[in-house]
Short mmCIF file of C-alpha atoms in Angstrom, two decimals:
data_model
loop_
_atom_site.label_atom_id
_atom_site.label_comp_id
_atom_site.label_asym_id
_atom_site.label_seq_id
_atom_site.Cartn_x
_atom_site.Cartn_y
_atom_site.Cartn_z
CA UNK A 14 -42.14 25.83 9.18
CA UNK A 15 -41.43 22.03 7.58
CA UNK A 16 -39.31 23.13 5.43
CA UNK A 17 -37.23 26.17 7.57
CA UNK A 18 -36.75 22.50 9.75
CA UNK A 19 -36.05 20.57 6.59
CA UNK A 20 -33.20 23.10 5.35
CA UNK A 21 -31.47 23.48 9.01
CA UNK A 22 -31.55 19.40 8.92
CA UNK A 23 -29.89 19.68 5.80
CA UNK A 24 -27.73 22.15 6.66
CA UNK A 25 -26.49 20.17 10.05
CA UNK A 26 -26.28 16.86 7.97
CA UNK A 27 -23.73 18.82 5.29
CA UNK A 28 -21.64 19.95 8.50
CA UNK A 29 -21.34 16.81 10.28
CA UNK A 30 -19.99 15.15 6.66
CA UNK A 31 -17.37 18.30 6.54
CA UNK A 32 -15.97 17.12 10.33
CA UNK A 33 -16.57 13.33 8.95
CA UNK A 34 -14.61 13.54 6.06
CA UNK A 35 -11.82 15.33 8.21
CA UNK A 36 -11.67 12.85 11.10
CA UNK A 37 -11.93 9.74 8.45
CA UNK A 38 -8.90 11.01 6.68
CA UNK A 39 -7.38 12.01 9.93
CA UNK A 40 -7.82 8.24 10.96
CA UNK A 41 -6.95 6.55 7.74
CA UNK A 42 -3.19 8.64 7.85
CA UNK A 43 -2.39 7.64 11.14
CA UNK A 44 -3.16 3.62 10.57
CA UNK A 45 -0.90 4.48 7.29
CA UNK A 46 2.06 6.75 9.35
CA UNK A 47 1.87 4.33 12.54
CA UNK A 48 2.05 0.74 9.94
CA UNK A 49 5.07 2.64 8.34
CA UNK A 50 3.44 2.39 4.88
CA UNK A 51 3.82 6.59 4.38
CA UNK A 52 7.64 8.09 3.24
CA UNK A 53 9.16 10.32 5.70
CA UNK A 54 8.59 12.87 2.67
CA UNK A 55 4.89 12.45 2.92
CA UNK A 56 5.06 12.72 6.62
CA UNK A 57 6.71 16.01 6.30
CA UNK A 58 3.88 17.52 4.45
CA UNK A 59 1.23 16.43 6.58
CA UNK A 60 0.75 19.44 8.69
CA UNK A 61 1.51 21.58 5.99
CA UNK A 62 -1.52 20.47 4.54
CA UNK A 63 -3.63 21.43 7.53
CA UNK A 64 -2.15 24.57 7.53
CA UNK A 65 -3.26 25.53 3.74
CA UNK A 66 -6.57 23.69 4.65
CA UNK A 67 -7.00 26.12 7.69
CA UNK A 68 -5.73 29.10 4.99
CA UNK A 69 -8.24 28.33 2.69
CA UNK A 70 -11.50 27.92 4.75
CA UNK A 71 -10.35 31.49 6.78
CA UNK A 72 -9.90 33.22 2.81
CA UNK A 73 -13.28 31.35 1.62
CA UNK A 74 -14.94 33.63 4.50
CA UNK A 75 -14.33 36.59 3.09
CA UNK A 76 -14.31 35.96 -0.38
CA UNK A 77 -17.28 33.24 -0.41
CA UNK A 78 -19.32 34.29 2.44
CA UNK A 79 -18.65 37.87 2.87
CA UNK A 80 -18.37 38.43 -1.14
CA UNK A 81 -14.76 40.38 -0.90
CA UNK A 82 -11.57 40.06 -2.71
CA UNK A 83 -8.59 39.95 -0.17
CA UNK A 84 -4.81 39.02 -1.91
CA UNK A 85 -3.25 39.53 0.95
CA UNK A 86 -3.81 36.62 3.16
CA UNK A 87 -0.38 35.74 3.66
CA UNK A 88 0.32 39.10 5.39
CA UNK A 89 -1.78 38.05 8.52
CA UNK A 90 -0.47 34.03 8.43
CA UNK A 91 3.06 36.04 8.50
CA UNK A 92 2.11 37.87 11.21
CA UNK A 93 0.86 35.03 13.54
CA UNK A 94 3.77 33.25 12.40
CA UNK A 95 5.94 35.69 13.91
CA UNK A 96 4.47 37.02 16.81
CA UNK A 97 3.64 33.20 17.62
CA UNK A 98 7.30 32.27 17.25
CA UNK A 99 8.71 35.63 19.13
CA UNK A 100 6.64 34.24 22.05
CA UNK A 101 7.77 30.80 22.37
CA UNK A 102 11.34 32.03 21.65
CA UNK A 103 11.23 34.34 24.56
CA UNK A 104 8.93 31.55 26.85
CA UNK A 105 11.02 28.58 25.79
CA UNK A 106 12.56 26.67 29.15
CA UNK A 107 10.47 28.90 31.23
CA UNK A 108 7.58 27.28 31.03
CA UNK A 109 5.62 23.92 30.08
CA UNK A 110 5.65 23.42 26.19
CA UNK A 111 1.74 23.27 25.99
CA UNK A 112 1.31 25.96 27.91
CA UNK A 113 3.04 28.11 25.81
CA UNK A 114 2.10 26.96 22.50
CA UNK A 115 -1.56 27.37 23.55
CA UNK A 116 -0.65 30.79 24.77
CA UNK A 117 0.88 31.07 20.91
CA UNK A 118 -1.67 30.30 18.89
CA UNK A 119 -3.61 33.07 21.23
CA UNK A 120 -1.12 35.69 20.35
CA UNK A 121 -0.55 34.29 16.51
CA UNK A 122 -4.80 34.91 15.94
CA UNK A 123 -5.03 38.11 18.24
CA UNK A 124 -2.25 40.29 16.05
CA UNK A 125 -3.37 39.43 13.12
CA UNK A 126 -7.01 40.08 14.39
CA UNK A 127 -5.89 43.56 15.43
CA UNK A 128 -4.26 43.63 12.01
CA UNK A 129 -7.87 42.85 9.93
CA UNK A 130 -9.47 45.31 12.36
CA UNK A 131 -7.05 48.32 11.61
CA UNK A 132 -6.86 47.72 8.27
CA UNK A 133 -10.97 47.00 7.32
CA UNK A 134 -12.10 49.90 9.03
CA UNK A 135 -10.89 52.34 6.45
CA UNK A 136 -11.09 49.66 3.06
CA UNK A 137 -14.47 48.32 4.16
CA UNK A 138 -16.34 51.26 3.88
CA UNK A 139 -15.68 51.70 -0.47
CA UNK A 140 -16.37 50.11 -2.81
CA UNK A 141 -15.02 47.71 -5.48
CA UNK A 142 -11.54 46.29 -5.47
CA UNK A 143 -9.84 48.85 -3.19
CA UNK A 144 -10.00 45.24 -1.09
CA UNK A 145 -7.72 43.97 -2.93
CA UNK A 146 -5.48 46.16 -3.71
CA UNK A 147 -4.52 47.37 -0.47
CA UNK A 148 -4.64 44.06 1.54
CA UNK A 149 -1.91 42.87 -1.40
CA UNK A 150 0.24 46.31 -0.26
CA UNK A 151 -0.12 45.13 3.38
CA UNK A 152 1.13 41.73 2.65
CA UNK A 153 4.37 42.98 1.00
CA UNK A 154 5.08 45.88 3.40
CA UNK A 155 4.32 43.45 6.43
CA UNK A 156 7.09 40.53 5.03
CA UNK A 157 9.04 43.74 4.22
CA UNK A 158 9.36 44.84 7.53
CA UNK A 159 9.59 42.23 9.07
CA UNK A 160 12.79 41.25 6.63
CA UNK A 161 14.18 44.45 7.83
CA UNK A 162 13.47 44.23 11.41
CA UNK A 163 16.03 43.91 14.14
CA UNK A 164 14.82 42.55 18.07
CA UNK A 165 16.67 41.04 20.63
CA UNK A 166 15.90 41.51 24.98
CA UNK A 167 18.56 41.52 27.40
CA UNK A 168 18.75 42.44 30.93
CA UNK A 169 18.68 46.28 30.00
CA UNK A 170 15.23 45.65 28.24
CA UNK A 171 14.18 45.59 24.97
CA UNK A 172 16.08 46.52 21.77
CA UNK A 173 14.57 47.60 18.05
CA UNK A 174 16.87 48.82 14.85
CA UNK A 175 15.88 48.35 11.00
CA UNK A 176 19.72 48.67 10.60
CA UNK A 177 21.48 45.79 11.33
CA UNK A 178 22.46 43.42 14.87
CA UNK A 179 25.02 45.89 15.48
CA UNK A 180 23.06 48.90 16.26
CA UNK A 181 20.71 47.35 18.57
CA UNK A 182 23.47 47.58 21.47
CA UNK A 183 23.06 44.02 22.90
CA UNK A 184 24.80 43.16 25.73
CA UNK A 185 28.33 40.75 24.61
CA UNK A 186 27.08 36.89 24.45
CA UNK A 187 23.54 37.89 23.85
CA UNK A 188 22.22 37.42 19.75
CA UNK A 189 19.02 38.85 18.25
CA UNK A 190 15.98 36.65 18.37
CA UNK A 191 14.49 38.13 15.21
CA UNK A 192 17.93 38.66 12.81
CA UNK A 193 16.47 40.70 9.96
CA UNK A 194 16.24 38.58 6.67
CA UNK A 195 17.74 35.69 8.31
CA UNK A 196 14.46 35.66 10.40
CA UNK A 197 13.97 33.78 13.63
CA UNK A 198 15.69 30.06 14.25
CA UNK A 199 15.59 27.86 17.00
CA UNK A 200 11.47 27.85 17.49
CA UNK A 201 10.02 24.87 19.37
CA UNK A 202 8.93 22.69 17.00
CA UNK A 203 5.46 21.93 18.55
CA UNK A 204 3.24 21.72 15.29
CA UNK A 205 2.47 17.87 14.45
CA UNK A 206 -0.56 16.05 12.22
CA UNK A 207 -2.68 15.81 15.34
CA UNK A 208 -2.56 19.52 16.37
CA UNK A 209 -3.32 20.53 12.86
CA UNK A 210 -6.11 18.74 12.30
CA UNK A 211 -7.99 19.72 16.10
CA UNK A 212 -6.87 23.47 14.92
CA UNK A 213 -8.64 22.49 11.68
CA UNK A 214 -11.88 21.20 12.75
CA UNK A 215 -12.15 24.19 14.98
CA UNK A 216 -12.21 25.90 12.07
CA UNK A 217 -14.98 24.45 10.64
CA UNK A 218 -16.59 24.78 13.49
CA UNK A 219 -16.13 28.09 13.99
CA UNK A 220 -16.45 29.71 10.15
CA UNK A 221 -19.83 27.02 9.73
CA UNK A 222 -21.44 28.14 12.76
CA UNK A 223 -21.18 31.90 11.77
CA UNK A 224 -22.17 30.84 8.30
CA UNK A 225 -25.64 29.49 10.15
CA UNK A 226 -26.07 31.96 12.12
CA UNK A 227 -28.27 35.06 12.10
CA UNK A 228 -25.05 37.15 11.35
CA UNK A 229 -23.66 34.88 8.81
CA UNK A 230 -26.99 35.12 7.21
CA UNK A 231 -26.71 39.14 7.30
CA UNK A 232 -23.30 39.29 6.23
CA UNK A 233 -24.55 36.36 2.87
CA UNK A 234 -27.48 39.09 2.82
CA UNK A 235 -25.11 41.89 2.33
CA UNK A 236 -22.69 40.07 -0.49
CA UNK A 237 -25.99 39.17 -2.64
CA UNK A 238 -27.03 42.73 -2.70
CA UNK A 239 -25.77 45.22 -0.78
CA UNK A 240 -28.86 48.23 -1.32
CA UNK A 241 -31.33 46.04 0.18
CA UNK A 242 -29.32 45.01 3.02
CA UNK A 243 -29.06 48.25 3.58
CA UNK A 244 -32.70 48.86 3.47
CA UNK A 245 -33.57 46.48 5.77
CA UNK A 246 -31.31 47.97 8.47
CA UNK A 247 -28.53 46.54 8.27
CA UNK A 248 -25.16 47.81 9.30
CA UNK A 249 -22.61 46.55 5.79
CA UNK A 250 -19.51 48.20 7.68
CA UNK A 251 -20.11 45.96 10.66
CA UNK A 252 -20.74 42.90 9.31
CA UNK A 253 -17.78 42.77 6.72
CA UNK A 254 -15.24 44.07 9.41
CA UNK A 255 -16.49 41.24 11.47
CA UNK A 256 -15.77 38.75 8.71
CA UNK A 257 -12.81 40.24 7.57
CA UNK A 258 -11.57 40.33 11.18
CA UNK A 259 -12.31 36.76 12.05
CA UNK A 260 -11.03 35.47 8.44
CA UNK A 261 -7.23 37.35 9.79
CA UNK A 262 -7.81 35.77 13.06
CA UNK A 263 -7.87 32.16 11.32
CA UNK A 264 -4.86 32.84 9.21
CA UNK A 265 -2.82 33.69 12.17
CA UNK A 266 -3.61 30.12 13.71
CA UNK A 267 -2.64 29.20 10.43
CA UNK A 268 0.97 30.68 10.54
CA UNK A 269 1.02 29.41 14.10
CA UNK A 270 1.01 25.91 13.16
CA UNK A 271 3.04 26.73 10.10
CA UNK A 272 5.98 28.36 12.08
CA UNK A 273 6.29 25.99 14.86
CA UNK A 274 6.93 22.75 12.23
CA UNK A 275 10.31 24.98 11.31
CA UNK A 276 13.25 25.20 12.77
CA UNK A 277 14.28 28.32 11.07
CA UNK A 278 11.45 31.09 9.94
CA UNK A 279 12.27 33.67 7.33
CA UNK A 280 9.94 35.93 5.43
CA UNK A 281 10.88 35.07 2.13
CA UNK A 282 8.38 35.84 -0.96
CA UNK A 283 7.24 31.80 -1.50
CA UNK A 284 6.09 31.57 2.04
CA UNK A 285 4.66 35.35 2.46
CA UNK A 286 4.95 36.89 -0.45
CA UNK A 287 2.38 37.45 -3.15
CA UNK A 288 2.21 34.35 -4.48
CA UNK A 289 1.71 32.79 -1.54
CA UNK A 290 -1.70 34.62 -1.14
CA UNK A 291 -2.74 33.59 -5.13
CA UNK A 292 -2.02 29.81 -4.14
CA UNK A 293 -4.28 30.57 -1.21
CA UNK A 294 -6.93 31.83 -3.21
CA UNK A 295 -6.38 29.37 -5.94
CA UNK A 296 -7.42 26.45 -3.54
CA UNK A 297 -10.68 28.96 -2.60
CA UNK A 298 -11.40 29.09 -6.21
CA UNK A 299 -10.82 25.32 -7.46
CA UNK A 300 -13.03 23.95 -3.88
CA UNK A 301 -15.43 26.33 -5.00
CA UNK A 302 -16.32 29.91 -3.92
CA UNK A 303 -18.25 29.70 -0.98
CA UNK A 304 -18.03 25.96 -0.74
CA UNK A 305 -16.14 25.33 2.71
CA UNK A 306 -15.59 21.62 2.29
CA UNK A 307 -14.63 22.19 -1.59
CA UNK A 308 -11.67 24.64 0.37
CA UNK A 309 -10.64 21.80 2.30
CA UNK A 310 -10.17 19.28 -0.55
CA UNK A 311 -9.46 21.79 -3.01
CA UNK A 312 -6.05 22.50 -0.39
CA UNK A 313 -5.14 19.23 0.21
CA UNK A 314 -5.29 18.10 -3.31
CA UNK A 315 -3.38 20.90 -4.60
CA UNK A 316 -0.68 20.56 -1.86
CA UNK A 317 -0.17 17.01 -2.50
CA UNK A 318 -0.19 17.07 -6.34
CA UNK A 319 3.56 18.49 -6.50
CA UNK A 320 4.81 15.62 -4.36
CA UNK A 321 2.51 12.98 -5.35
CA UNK A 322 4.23 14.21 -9.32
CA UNK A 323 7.69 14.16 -8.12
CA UNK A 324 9.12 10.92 -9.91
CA UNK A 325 7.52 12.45 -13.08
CA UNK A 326 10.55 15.11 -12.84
CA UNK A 327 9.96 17.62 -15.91
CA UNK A 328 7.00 16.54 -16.21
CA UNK A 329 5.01 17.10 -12.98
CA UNK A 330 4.34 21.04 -13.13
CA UNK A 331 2.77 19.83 -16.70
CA UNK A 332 0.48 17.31 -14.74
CA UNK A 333 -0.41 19.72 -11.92
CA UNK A 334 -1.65 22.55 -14.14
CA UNK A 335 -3.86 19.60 -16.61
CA UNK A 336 -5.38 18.45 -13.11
CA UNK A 337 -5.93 22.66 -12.44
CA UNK A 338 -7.59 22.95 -15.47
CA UNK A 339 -9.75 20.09 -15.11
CA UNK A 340 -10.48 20.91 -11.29
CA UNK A 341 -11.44 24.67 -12.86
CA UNK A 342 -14.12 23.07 -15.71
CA UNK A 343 -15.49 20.73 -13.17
CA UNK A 344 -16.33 23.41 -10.49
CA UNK A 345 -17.01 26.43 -13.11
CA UNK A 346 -17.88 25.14 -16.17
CA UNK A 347 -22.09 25.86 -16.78
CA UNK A 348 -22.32 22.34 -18.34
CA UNK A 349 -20.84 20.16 -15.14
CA UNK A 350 -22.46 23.11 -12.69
CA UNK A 351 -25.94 21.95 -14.10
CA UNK A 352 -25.11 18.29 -14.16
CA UNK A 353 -24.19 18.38 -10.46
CA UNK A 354 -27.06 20.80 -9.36
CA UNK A 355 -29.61 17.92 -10.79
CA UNK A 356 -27.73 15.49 -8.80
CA UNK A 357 -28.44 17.37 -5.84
CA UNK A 358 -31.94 17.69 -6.99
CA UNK A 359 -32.39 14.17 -7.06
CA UNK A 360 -31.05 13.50 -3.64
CA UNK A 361 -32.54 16.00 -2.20
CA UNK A 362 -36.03 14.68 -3.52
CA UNK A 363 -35.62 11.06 -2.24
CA UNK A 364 -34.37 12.69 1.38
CA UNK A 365 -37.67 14.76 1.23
CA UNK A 366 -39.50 11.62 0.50
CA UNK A 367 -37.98 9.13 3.13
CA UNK A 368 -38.56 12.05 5.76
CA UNK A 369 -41.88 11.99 4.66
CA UNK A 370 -42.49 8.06 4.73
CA UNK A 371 -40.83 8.62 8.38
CA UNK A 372 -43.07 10.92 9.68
CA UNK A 373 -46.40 9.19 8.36
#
């Protein structure tokens, strides 16, 4: 019993750092941004970087906590960004700005919920990397269509084609809101630092709370050995779908609050393409699988590197992949994973003793 109380103390003091850390940094950028001591460069990747942060922590649920390979995260942020964007393109001037942004990010994490759903129901159910391997086909047919995808509304309704403007029969004066490649332009730019980090935080509240839960605790169950969860009772489809599903939920909000700090959204390959969904699970890997704050600093870090570099011209891409390498060792290497688990050890042991002294 002392210790099921000790390790859900522990587990509630680790959470409240996560939002700490957060809020701190949230704090210390705005004295920075409002004392004018931050370029307008920096400023411009500020909610950027709550964007990958919010990326990250939705990928680390399925492949930390749920024990899955997924490469094709950027398919559901692409999704939210559009279907987000569609709707405040269509609602613009018709009603408040907050109202519909709100109403957004809704729409951005519900279609690319409906996505995970549709597409974990079959996948979930084998074994393997079949994961992976078809979530990275559904990111490149989803930026595919959408690249080829025609839509504009007039008075006679709405209007599809996967041929050009032309053939959707538009009424004279009226122009496409989603214009194939060229994408949609002239969102509402609603995204700033302050939204990104409250979408952020609920985050973490959301993907640690299920992580502490009973069903979190099934779905860790299930990762760690899947026979004996299945044993025991439980159902594996269930739980992963669930996962899965809320992981694509999170990386809609995500291309919410990336698509509303543009002017002009495209689907082009470097935002949700492939590689996109690599960086993604690069910052998963580097903060540490399964580590939720680790995604968090992992992100930022590896967002701000390339700027931070900049003035080093030819040699900045040299200096982000020496810090990767380094980041890699530090969070994988047996020799630093046993230095820091004695750490802990020691911590731990002086927390178990003052709780002790405390309660005598």
């Amino acid at each position: 019993m002392g210790k099921n109380k000790l390790s859900k103390k522990n587990f509630l003091q680790s959470d409240a750092c996560t939002y700490l850390m957060v809020i701190l940094a949230y704090l210390i950028v705005e004295i920075f941004v409002r004392s004018g001591h931050i370029s307008s460069l920096m400023k411009g990747i500020l909610v950027p970087l709550c964007t990958y942060s919010i990326m990250a922590v939705s990928l680390n649920l399925v492949v930390g906590i749920s024990g899955e390979l997924s490469l094709g995260h950027a398919g559901f942020m692409c999704l939210g960004a559009f279907s987000s964007a569609l709707w405040s393109n269509l609602m613009e001037d018709k009603m408040p700005a907050g109202v519909s942004f709100l109403i957004a990010i809704f729409i951005g994490a519900c279609v690319a919920a409906v996505f995970g759903f549709l597409i974990g129901i079959p996948v979930l159910r084998l074994k393997g990397d079949y994961l992976a391997i078809v979530t990275l086909a559904f990111g490149e047919i989803i930026k595919n269509l959408i690249n080829a995808l025609y839509f504009g509304i007039d008075s006679n309704g709405l209007h599809f084609s996967l041929k050009d403007s032309l053939s959707l029969g538009l009424e004279k004066g009226v122009k496409p809101i989603i214009n194939g490649a060229q994408g949609i332009t002239g969102t509402p730019k609603m995204s700033n630092f302050t939204i990104g980090v409250v979408l952020l935080l609920l985050t973490l509240f959301i993907v640690l709370n299920l992580i502490h839960s009973r069903t979190g605790r099934a779905i860790m169950a299930i990762r760690d050995n899947r026979i004996a969860a299945e044993s025991i009772g439980l159902d594996v489809t269930k739980y992963k779908l669930l996962a899965f599903t809320i992981s694509a939920a999170i990386a809609g909000v995500g291309g919410v609050l990336y698509a509303h700090n543009l002017s002009s959204l495209q689907a082009l390959p470097k935002n949700f393409g492939y590689n996109q969904s690599i960086m993604i699970l690069v910052f998963v890997v580097m903060g540490g699988i399964g580590n939720i704050r680790g995604s968090v600093i992992s992100a930022v870090i590896l967002t701000l590197l390339p700027e931070v570099l900049r003035s080093l011209n030819n040699y900045r891409m040299l200096m982000y992949s020496i810090v990767l390498i380094f980041m890699m060792l530090f969070t994988s290497a047996p020799a630093f994973i046993q230095y820091r688990q004695k750490l802990t050890q020691v911590f731990r042991k002086r927390k178990t003793d003052e709780d002790g002294k405390e309660e005598a």
